[in-house]
Amino acid sequence: MCAAAAGEGGGRAVLADPDPYGSRRGIPAGRAFVTDVPRGAWPDGGPSETDAHGAHLAEGIDPYRNPRRTAGGGARPSAAKRVVLAGLRWTSLRLRLVVVFAAVALTAAVSASGIAYWLNREAVLTRTQDSALEDFQQEMQNRAAELPLRPSEAELQSTAELMAGDSPGYSVLLIGTRDGGKPIVGVSDPDAFTMDDVPKSLQNAVNDKQKVTSGNKYPYHVFWQRVERGGTPYLVGGTRIIGGGPTGYLFKSLDQERTDLNSLAWSLGIATALALVGSALLAHAAATTVLKPVQRLGEAARQLGEGRFGTRLRVSGGDELADLSRTFNKAAESLQKKVADMSAREESSRRFVADMSHELRTPLTALTAVTEVLEDEADSLDPMIAPAVTLVVSETRRLNVLVENLMEVTRFDAGTARLVLDDVDVADQVTACIDARAWLDAVDLDAERGIMARLDPRRLDVIMANLIGNALKHGGSPVRVAVRTEDDWLVIEVRDHGPGIPEDVLPHVFDRFYKASASRPRSEGSGLGLSIARENAHIHGGDITAANVPDGGAMFVLRLPRDGAEAAEGDRDQDPGEEGDAP
């Protein structure tokens, strides 16, 4: 009878079947050889040493298996890498799609490649191990079992060489016993395989005589282990003849299998990389398909924000993006209608103000002529009538100024205000403005002659008249006017020494008809002077700012480009058909 079993670690598979070679091979009774290993029962690894003298056989030494990372093995990314990743995270929707697609493809490719590698590795190693151990089994039964109980060293050597010569590329080592009980060794290739190459744990497992029970019919079994020597993986297997026969070991190189598995790993790695690149391209194509409507929507929104209210999106399909496009078109249509209504009402209001101002000019002209006559005759009028005449004259003049200001504001709102540029000496122009209004005694002018600028003299006069008049009326004397240049800019500062502008009023000083005190709605001015001054600055391409001075008083700063030709050219480009307004 011949029983076969394969064991590893704490478990083993045992097969028992009649020995077909017992009578034909002349194996003595009681020397049944235990070598038959069932196909498919080979575990992942053979017995492995826990140390140089260990006998634990739980898992074979596997040169193909990647070493596990230790707890401190640097598996986590560094702090700098985390900062870089955080800076690049979710910068755009396209990047998100590419990253998600790439992550899914990489996960799938790595999983598939890992499974394929593991299955092929097991198949390659199992096939090699089965072939080598089965052949070793046959050789042990055919040759080693025919040796006498006390073989000589020459017999062991010859048998080992015969077994290795017929084997598929492995070396054989046989151990027998002399008459005196001393061991003798026969090796097929002493340079390639010695007892030092057999792990101690495997020797202990092979020589361990187990108790024969109903579940274990044979005292000895076949054991194997994968080891590594000089960077090359080897399969080491061993068993012994029951009843005192020789013990045999095989030593087979697995370098070819490792080479094949490395080639497979490279192929799977290349396939994974190609899958990653393909997924990135697919993600890019998908992102382009998805984001193209979004980009069109963004472009349409930009055009809508620029005032092109007729912008519409082409709607196709019935997905969420199509619904979004329909919603955008409805919103744009509603906005266009509301803007058109507002523009019509605003245009109507401007036309009404312009028409009203124009229509008031004729009666105002007559009233002005009458008031001038009344003013000349005021001294000869009845004292009871003179105050009324004086009031009519002042209010008529105030109404005339208001109508002129309304006409000016209407031109700004309609976009018909134009610059009439000329090269002027700024100091002379400001001096003329102050002298024409008899403010020379109340204004301290700091301006060097020779500062030339190309601007509209009439509009500069309007600006300075409003700023200086406002300082004299609401500030405190003396009013100081300083003219200087900064690179290509003309800077004029108008400062008073009054109480300053209240902080809640400061943001509204340039608003039309704004009154600092609601309880005093009536004032000598029209409430449009500073607004008109700022509009005149803007049409030059400049600006006016207002602020309080730390040591008391308010300061208005006018900044104008020294060459206003560019601003004038821009006005002509916007409305080339309009003529400049007359002074």
XYZ file of C-alpha atoms in Angstrom:
583
model
C 0.000 0.000 0.000
C 1.171 3.533 -0.746
C -0.334 6.568 0.899
C 0.208 10.113 -0.382
C -0.070 13.369 1.534
C 1.048 16.964 1.178
C 1.483 18.966 4.300
C 2.249 22.555 5.138
C 2.269 24.243 8.491
C -0.583 23.271 10.682
C -2.613 21.551 7.949
C -2.052 18.945 5.263
C -4.048 17.098 2.595
C -3.868 13.296 2.773
C -4.709 10.858 0.031
C -4.551 7.079 0.374
C -4.884 4.677 -2.508
C -3.533 1.201 -3.305
C 0.125 1.163 -4.253
C 0.336 -0.024 -7.853
C 4.089 -0.299 -7.608
C 4.424 -2.370 -4.403
C 4.775 -5.791 -6.015
C 6.222 -4.706 -9.377
C 8.985 -2.482 -7.926
C 9.926 -4.917 -5.208
C 9.334 -2.410 -2.365
C 9.647 -4.486 0.850
C 6.631 -4.815 3.074
C 6.358 -1.990 5.521
C 8.359 0.376 3.318
C 5.474 2.037 1.538
C 6.675 5.368 0.106
C 4.683 8.481 0.891
C 5.088 10.923 -1.975
C 1.825 11.280 -3.900
C 0.601 14.887 -3.885
C -2.968 15.608 -5.091
C -3.300 18.173 -7.888
C -4.706 21.501 -6.898
C -3.902 20.949 -3.223
C -0.676 22.964 -3.264
C -0.985 25.912 -0.894
C 0.361 29.412 -1.562
C 3.648 28.739 0.125
C 5.520 25.989 1.849
C 6.938 25.930 5.320
C 9.084 28.893 6.266
C 11.655 29.481 8.933
C 10.919 31.877 11.714
C 14.632 32.133 12.438
C 17.823 30.220 11.641
C 16.730 27.242 13.724
C 12.951 27.606 13.668
C 10.642 24.752 12.795
C 7.413 26.690 12.183
C 5.920 25.768 8.774
C 3.074 28.250 8.450
C 4.125 30.045 5.239
C 6.854 29.572 2.675
C 9.429 32.186 1.816
C 7.960 33.816 -1.295
C 10.386 35.875 -3.384
C 7.482 37.022 -5.614
C 5.507 38.628 -2.863
C 6.088 42.331 -2.241
C 7.243 43.058 1.296
C 4.629 44.660 3.512
C 5.158 48.212 4.621
C 5.893 48.750 8.261
C 3.996 51.188 10.427
C 6.620 53.855 9.942
C 7.575 52.957 6.407
C 6.640 56.246 4.823
C 3.345 55.189 3.278
C 1.750 58.548 4.051
C 2.471 61.562 1.830
C 4.706 64.275 3.201
C 3.400 67.624 4.442
C 4.747 69.451 1.372
C 2.980 66.994 -0.934
C -0.287 67.469 0.951
C 0.030 71.249 0.569
C 0.610 70.933 -3.186
C -2.335 68.582 -3.552
C -4.505 70.956 -1.531
C -3.471 73.842 -3.769
C -4.376 71.897 -6.930
C -7.598 70.470 -5.551
C -10.820 71.258 -7.416
C -9.559 74.176 -9.433
C -12.026 73.515 -12.265
C -14.853 71.215 -13.210
C -12.795 69.771 -16.071
C -10.009 68.843 -13.658
C -12.490 67.232 -11.303
C -13.932 65.073 -14.077
C -10.487 64.020 -15.286
C -9.356 63.191 -11.746
C -12.508 61.193 -10.995
C -12.329 59.283 -14.286
C -8.622 58.629 -13.806
C -9.136 57.466 -10.202
C -11.926 55.076 -11.188
C -9.949 53.736 -14.161
C -6.791 53.404 -12.082
C -8.651 51.562 -9.344
C -10.275 49.217 -11.852
C -7.051 48.665 -13.783
C -4.975 48.039 -10.668
C -7.610 45.682 -9.274
C -7.885 43.762 -12.541
C -4.118 43.680 -12.981
C -3.594 42.550 -9.398
C -6.127 39.760 -9.713
C -4.706 38.686 -13.076
C -1.172 38.730 -11.705
C -2.157 36.754 -8.624
C -4.065 34.131 -10.642
C -1.246 33.753 -13.176
C 1.359 33.640 -10.435
C -0.482 30.887 -8.648
C -0.971 28.993 -11.894
C 2.706 29.289 -12.901
C 4.086 28.353 -9.497
C 1.573 25.566 -8.928
C 2.283 24.054 -12.330
C 6.053 24.203 -11.759
C 5.820 22.816 -8.229
C 3.423 20.044 -9.229
C 5.589 19.023 -12.143
C 8.812 19.028 -10.126
C 7.382 17.256 -7.046
C 5.494 14.649 -9.073
C 8.621 13.886 -11.065
C 10.621 13.776 -7.835
C 8.009 11.377 -6.434
C 8.324 9.061 -9.374
C 12.089 9.125 -9.245
C 12.071 8.358 -5.530
C 9.707 5.425 -6.084
C 11.533 4.147 -9.151
C 15.110 4.579 -7.993
C 15.524 5.460 -4.306
C 13.057 2.813 -3.188
C 15.192 0.125 -4.906
C 18.252 0.944 -2.804
C 19.147 -1.419 0.045
C 18.438 -0.479 3.651
C 22.125 0.303 4.173
C 23.250 1.808 0.834
C 26.811 2.806 0.198
C 27.875 6.364 -0.596
C 28.594 5.367 -4.184
C 25.085 3.919 -4.562
C 23.518 7.088 -3.173
C 25.681 9.245 -5.418
C 24.857 7.235 -8.513
C 21.131 7.166 -7.727
C 21.064 10.935 -7.081
C 22.783 11.587 -10.398
C 20.359 9.305 -12.222
C 17.369 11.022 -10.609
C 18.717 14.484 -11.445
C 19.613 13.427 -14.958
C 16.072 12.354 -15.684
C 14.537 15.382 -13.888
C 13.262 18.612 -15.457
C 16.127 20.760 -14.197
C 16.600 20.141 -10.492
C 19.312 18.741 -8.237
C 18.872 15.764 -5.897
C 20.362 15.008 -2.501
C 19.924 11.579 -0.859
C 20.728 10.772 2.776
C 21.205 7.176 3.916
C 22.513 5.386 7.038
C 25.648 3.255 7.411
C 25.809 0.055 9.360
C 27.168 1.986 12.331
C 24.232 4.426 12.250
C 26.258 7.265 10.734
C 24.623 9.211 7.872
C 26.006 9.191 4.354
C 25.082 11.682 1.609
C 24.856 11.395 -2.135
C 24.440 14.624 -4.178
C 23.880 14.940 -7.897
C 25.719 18.302 -8.056
C 27.676 19.226 -4.900
C 28.487 22.657 -6.339
C 24.803 23.499 -6.806
C 23.122 21.768 -3.835
C 24.239 20.780 -0.362
C 22.558 20.186 2.969
C 23.286 23.822 3.855
C 20.712 24.802 1.237
C 17.962 22.814 2.951
C 16.185 24.946 5.574
C 16.382 23.488 9.047
C 12.647 23.770 9.425
C 12.127 21.667 6.286
C 14.569 19.024 7.556
C 12.697 18.832 10.843
C 9.361 18.532 9.044
C 10.608 15.766 6.725
C 12.206 13.770 9.557
C 9.314 14.261 11.951
C 7.646 10.892 12.394
C 3.969 11.435 12.976
C 1.602 9.149 14.799
C -0.395 6.873 12.542
C -4.130 7.331 13.141
C -7.352 6.867 11.246
C -6.898 10.390 9.910
C -3.160 10.031 9.280
C -2.225 6.657 7.751
C 1.469 7.378 7.149
C 4.190 8.601 9.479
C 6.044 10.622 6.818
C 4.816 13.153 4.267
C 6.107 15.331 1.456
C 6.996 18.894 2.421
C 8.217 21.794 0.280
C 9.369 25.342 0.754
C 10.362 28.263 -1.459
C 13.620 29.921 -0.493
C 15.921 32.534 -1.961
C 19.676 32.187 -2.382
C 21.851 34.858 -3.906
C 18.796 36.724 -5.136
C 17.457 33.678 -7.015
C 14.289 31.890 -5.836
C 14.404 28.097 -5.421
C 11.957 25.332 -4.627
C 13.176 22.888 -1.987
C 11.188 19.677 -1.399
C 11.832 16.632 0.670
C 10.473 13.279 1.867
C 11.759 9.943 3.104
C 11.101 6.244 2.591
C 8.979 4.611 5.249
C 10.683 1.821 7.089
C 14.217 3.161 7.203
C 14.911 3.988 3.555
C 16.848 7.042 2.365
C 15.672 10.619 2.721
C 15.596 12.649 -0.463
C 15.607 16.392 -1.221
C 15.187 18.256 -4.484
C 16.498 21.751 -5.259
C 14.958 23.495 -8.284
C 15.585 27.054 -9.508
C 12.494 29.226 -10.042
C 14.378 32.005 -11.802
C 12.660 31.365 -15.145
C 9.260 31.533 -13.477
C 10.224 34.786 -11.775
C 11.355 36.189 -15.119
C 8.048 35.209 -16.691
C 6.102 36.737 -13.812
C 8.151 39.937 -13.991
C 7.364 40.153 -17.693
C 3.713 39.645 -16.868
C 3.914 42.360 -14.201
C 5.480 44.773 -16.704
C 2.787 43.960 -19.234
C 0.052 44.526 -16.679
C 1.739 47.749 -15.556
C 1.866 49.012 -19.133
C -1.768 48.017 -19.609
C -2.663 49.907 -16.422
C -0.785 53.001 -17.623
C -2.528 52.814 -20.998
C -5.857 52.427 -19.241
C -5.066 55.495 -17.141
C -4.128 57.533 -20.212
C -7.206 56.298 -22.030
C -9.419 57.203 -19.097
C -7.874 60.683 -18.965
C -8.570 61.161 -22.687
C -12.072 59.811 -22.236
C -12.587 62.123 -19.268
C -11.340 65.055 -21.324
C -13.736 64.175 -24.136
C -16.586 63.737 -21.650
C -15.673 67.002 -19.933
C -15.640 68.768 -23.291
C -19.057 67.344 -24.117
C -20.462 68.316 -20.734
C -18.704 71.648 -20.324
C -19.265 72.986 -23.825
C -22.898 73.918 -23.044
C -21.728 75.348 -19.732
C -19.116 77.447 -21.541
C -21.764 78.656 -23.969
C -23.946 79.534 -21.011
C -21.077 81.448 -19.386
C -20.367 83.326 -22.624
C -24.057 84.179 -22.992
C -24.171 85.410 -19.389
C -21.103 87.573 -20.053
C -22.719 89.084 -23.138
C -25.889 89.671 -21.156
C -23.847 91.426 -18.474
C -22.292 93.641 -21.167
C -25.729 94.843 -22.174
C -26.456 92.611 -25.183
C -29.918 91.645 -23.985
C -30.819 89.917 -27.244
C -28.429 87.056 -26.423
C -30.103 83.638 -26.498
C -28.933 80.060 -26.229
C -29.768 77.367 -28.732
C -31.705 74.627 -26.955
C -31.434 70.989 -28.042
C -32.313 67.817 -26.183
C -34.216 67.312 -22.978
C -31.523 66.911 -20.355
C -30.711 69.139 -17.390
C -28.455 71.388 -19.454
C -31.259 71.938 -21.956
C -33.578 72.892 -19.081
C -30.915 75.295 -17.826
C -30.636 76.852 -21.292
C -34.408 77.306 -21.458
C -34.411 78.926 -18.041
C -31.603 81.268 -19.133
C -33.494 82.258 -22.287
C -36.639 83.005 -20.281
C -34.655 85.059 -17.775
C -32.876 86.942 -20.593
C -36.180 87.642 -22.331
C -37.746 88.928 -19.120
C -34.673 91.048 -18.373
C -34.644 92.439 -21.895
C -38.267 93.445 -21.575
C -37.731 95.100 -18.201
C -34.630 96.929 -19.401
C -36.450 98.097 -22.502
C -39.301 99.400 -20.356
C -36.878 101.136 -18.001
C -34.911 102.586 -20.897
C -38.115 103.861 -22.470
C -39.196 105.481 -19.203
C -35.722 106.944 -18.673
C -35.636 108.263 -22.219
C -39.078 109.747 -21.712
C -37.916 111.395 -18.492
C -34.808 112.823 -20.148
C -36.848 114.093 -23.052
C -39.318 115.652 -20.656
C -36.546 117.422 -18.720
C -34.883 118.572 -21.925
C -38.128 119.773 -23.420
C -39.139 121.447 -20.186
C -35.783 123.184 -19.846
C -35.901 124.278 -23.453
C -39.438 125.553 -23.160
C -38.545 127.464 -19.986
C -35.776 129.328 -21.727
C -38.121 131.627 -23.682
C -40.180 132.879 -20.728
C -37.022 133.023 -18.614
C -35.389 135.246 -21.191
C -38.326 137.643 -20.962
C -38.391 137.445 -17.178
C -34.660 138.097 -17.022
C -35.054 141.226 -19.140
C -37.909 142.464 -16.936
C -36.039 141.739 -13.709
C -33.013 143.636 -14.993
C -35.226 146.666 -15.624
C -36.844 146.293 -12.192
C -33.437 145.963 -10.566
C -32.282 149.191 -12.235
C -35.424 150.973 -11.003
C -35.353 149.446 -7.505
C -34.179 152.671 -5.887
C -37.146 154.622 -7.233
C -39.786 152.083 -6.281
C -42.113 152.297 -3.306
C -40.302 150.958 -0.200
C -43.151 148.557 0.323
C -42.650 147.107 -3.173
C -38.830 147.086 -3.299
C -38.325 143.891 -1.199
C -40.710 141.993 -3.437
C -38.900 143.196 -6.532
C -35.556 142.140 -5.036
C -36.956 138.678 -4.252
C -38.302 138.288 -7.794
C -34.945 139.269 -9.265
C -32.963 136.775 -7.115
C -35.396 133.924 -7.684
C -35.467 134.574 -11.405
C -31.674 134.366 -11.512
C -31.777 131.183 -9.417
C -34.376 129.692 -11.767
C -32.233 130.593 -14.751
C -29.207 128.819 -13.212
C -31.357 125.772 -12.439
C -32.612 125.560 -16.017
C -29.069 125.816 -17.364
C -27.917 123.090 -14.988
C -30.825 120.876 -15.989
C -29.916 121.344 -19.648
C -26.319 120.369 -18.851
C -27.395 117.290 -16.891
C -29.699 116.284 -19.736
C -26.808 116.424 -22.184
C -24.696 114.201 -19.903
C -27.514 111.687 -19.502
C -28.216 111.615 -23.215
C -24.527 111.178 -24.026
C -24.427 114.285 -26.232
C -21.908 116.235 -24.131
C -18.667 116.690 -26.058
C -15.266 118.186 -25.370
C -13.927 121.217 -27.221
C -10.212 120.881 -26.524
C -7.625 123.602 -26.485
C -4.104 124.029 -25.124
C -4.411 126.243 -22.054
C -2.173 127.503 -19.279
C -3.884 126.063 -16.228
C -2.754 128.838 -13.887
C -4.152 131.508 -16.222
C -7.390 129.581 -16.643
C -7.958 129.192 -12.894
C -7.042 132.838 -12.276
C -9.549 133.922 -14.914
C -12.251 131.785 -13.282
C -11.599 133.356 -9.840
C -11.336 136.905 -11.220
C -14.556 136.614 -13.239
C -16.463 135.880 -10.030
C -14.625 138.447 -7.868
C -13.128 135.821 -5.556
C -9.532 137.048 -5.683
C -9.631 138.381 -2.116
C -11.093 135.164 -0.692
C -8.972 132.600 -2.537
C -5.293 131.799 -2.071
C -3.991 130.488 -5.398
C -0.803 128.395 -5.543
C -0.172 127.768 -9.245
C 2.925 128.232 -11.353
C 2.465 129.595 -14.806
C 3.579 127.399 -17.667
C 1.690 124.249 -16.671
C 0.071 123.430 -19.989
C -2.771 120.978 -20.516
C -5.012 120.073 -23.423
C -8.595 120.250 -22.141
C -11.947 121.982 -22.543
C -11.537 125.488 -21.036
C -15.273 126.019 -20.537
C -15.731 122.762 -18.665
C -12.651 123.435 -16.518
C -14.181 126.806 -15.661
C -17.434 125.091 -14.650
C -15.562 122.612 -12.470
C -13.460 125.228 -10.686
C -16.419 127.562 -10.236
C -18.448 124.831 -8.557
C -15.588 123.590 -6.330
C -14.409 127.060 -5.219
C -17.959 128.381 -4.851
C -18.921 125.359 -2.759
C -15.830 125.888 -0.537
C -16.618 129.573 -0.044
C -20.290 128.919 0.648
C -20.095 125.932 2.992
C -16.473 125.960 4.190
C -14.356 128.541 5.863
C -11.909 131.120 4.596
C -9.306 131.194 3.393
C -9.889 128.828 0.493
C -6.639 127.544 -0.954
C -6.291 126.318 -4.552
C -3.105 124.413 -5.457
C -2.154 123.299 -8.965
C 0.516 120.651 -9.581
C 1.337 117.776 -11.931
C 1.937 114.077 -11.341
C 3.451 112.371 -14.388
C 0.799 112.795 -17.120
C -1.891 113.994 -14.722
C -3.011 117.467 -13.731
C -3.945 117.693 -10.043
C -5.896 120.650 -8.608
C -6.655 120.759 -4.863
C -9.361 123.023 -3.408
C -9.233 123.214 0.372
C -11.256 125.216 2.865
C -10.823 125.727 6.612
C -14.363 125.125 7.734
C -15.846 122.389 9.939
C -15.443 119.770 7.230
C -18.012 117.400 5.736
C -19.948 115.093 8.077
C -18.963 111.464 7.640
C -22.513 110.400 6.752
C -22.703 113.117 4.101
C -19.276 112.509 2.548
C -20.337 109.541 0.318
C -23.232 111.608 -1.127
C -21.672 115.017 -1.831
C -21.700 114.353 -5.585
C -25.294 113.052 -5.686
C -27.854 115.115 -7.547
C -30.153 117.245 -5.409
C -28.696 115.751 -2.231
C -29.385 117.867 0.877
C -27.230 117.390 3.951
C -30.160 118.321 6.199
C -33.685 117.161 5.423
C -35.082 119.978 7.606
C -33.514 122.599 5.290
C -34.479 121.471 1.786
C -34.239 125.003 0.411
C -30.815 126.495 -0.284
C -29.306 129.065 -2.583
C -27.833 126.433 -4.878
C -29.597 123.997 -7.198
C -27.991 120.864 -5.689
C -26.474 119.980 -9.080
C -23.182 121.886 -8.996
C -20.879 119.164 -7.614
C -22.622 116.518 -9.731
C -22.058 118.570 -12.889
C -18.432 119.186 -11.875
C -17.798 115.478 -11.502
C -19.478 114.698 -14.829
C -17.220 117.268 -16.501
C -14.201 115.582 -14.887
C -15.352 112.160 -16.092
C -15.815 113.347 -19.661
C -12.159 114.439 -19.591
C -11.165 110.969 -18.379
C -10.510 112.186 -14.801
C -12.280 112.261 -11.452
C -12.975 114.341 -8.344
C -12.650 113.064 -4.798
C -13.697 114.654 -1.503
C -12.181 114.125 1.941
C -11.718 115.836 5.272
C -8.325 117.198 6.244
C -7.010 116.005 9.648
C -6.276 119.545 10.898
C -9.710 120.861 9.858
C -11.610 121.646 6.706
C -12.521 119.739 3.572
C -10.484 119.116 0.426
C -11.665 118.378 -3.092
C -9.045 116.921 -5.443
C -9.506 117.172 -9.210
C -7.395 114.805 -11.351
C -7.403 115.297 -15.138
C -5.144 113.864 -17.858
C -2.899 116.564 -19.265
C -3.880 115.430 -22.765
C -7.625 114.958 -23.090
C -7.447 114.001 -26.782
C -7.891 110.311 -25.998
C -11.077 110.954 -24.013
C -12.427 113.188 -26.783
C -11.645 110.522 -29.384
C -13.504 107.945 -27.268
C -16.560 110.194 -27.158
C -16.533 110.582 -30.938
C -16.212 106.825 -31.424
C -19.265 106.217 -29.268
C -21.475 108.731 -31.078
C -19.770 110.177 -34.149
C -22.868 111.886 -35.419
C -23.257 114.270 -32.487
C -21.817 117.733 -32.418
C -20.205 119.319 -29.358
C -22.489 121.401 -27.188
C -22.024 125.111 -27.415
C -20.892 127.077 -24.433
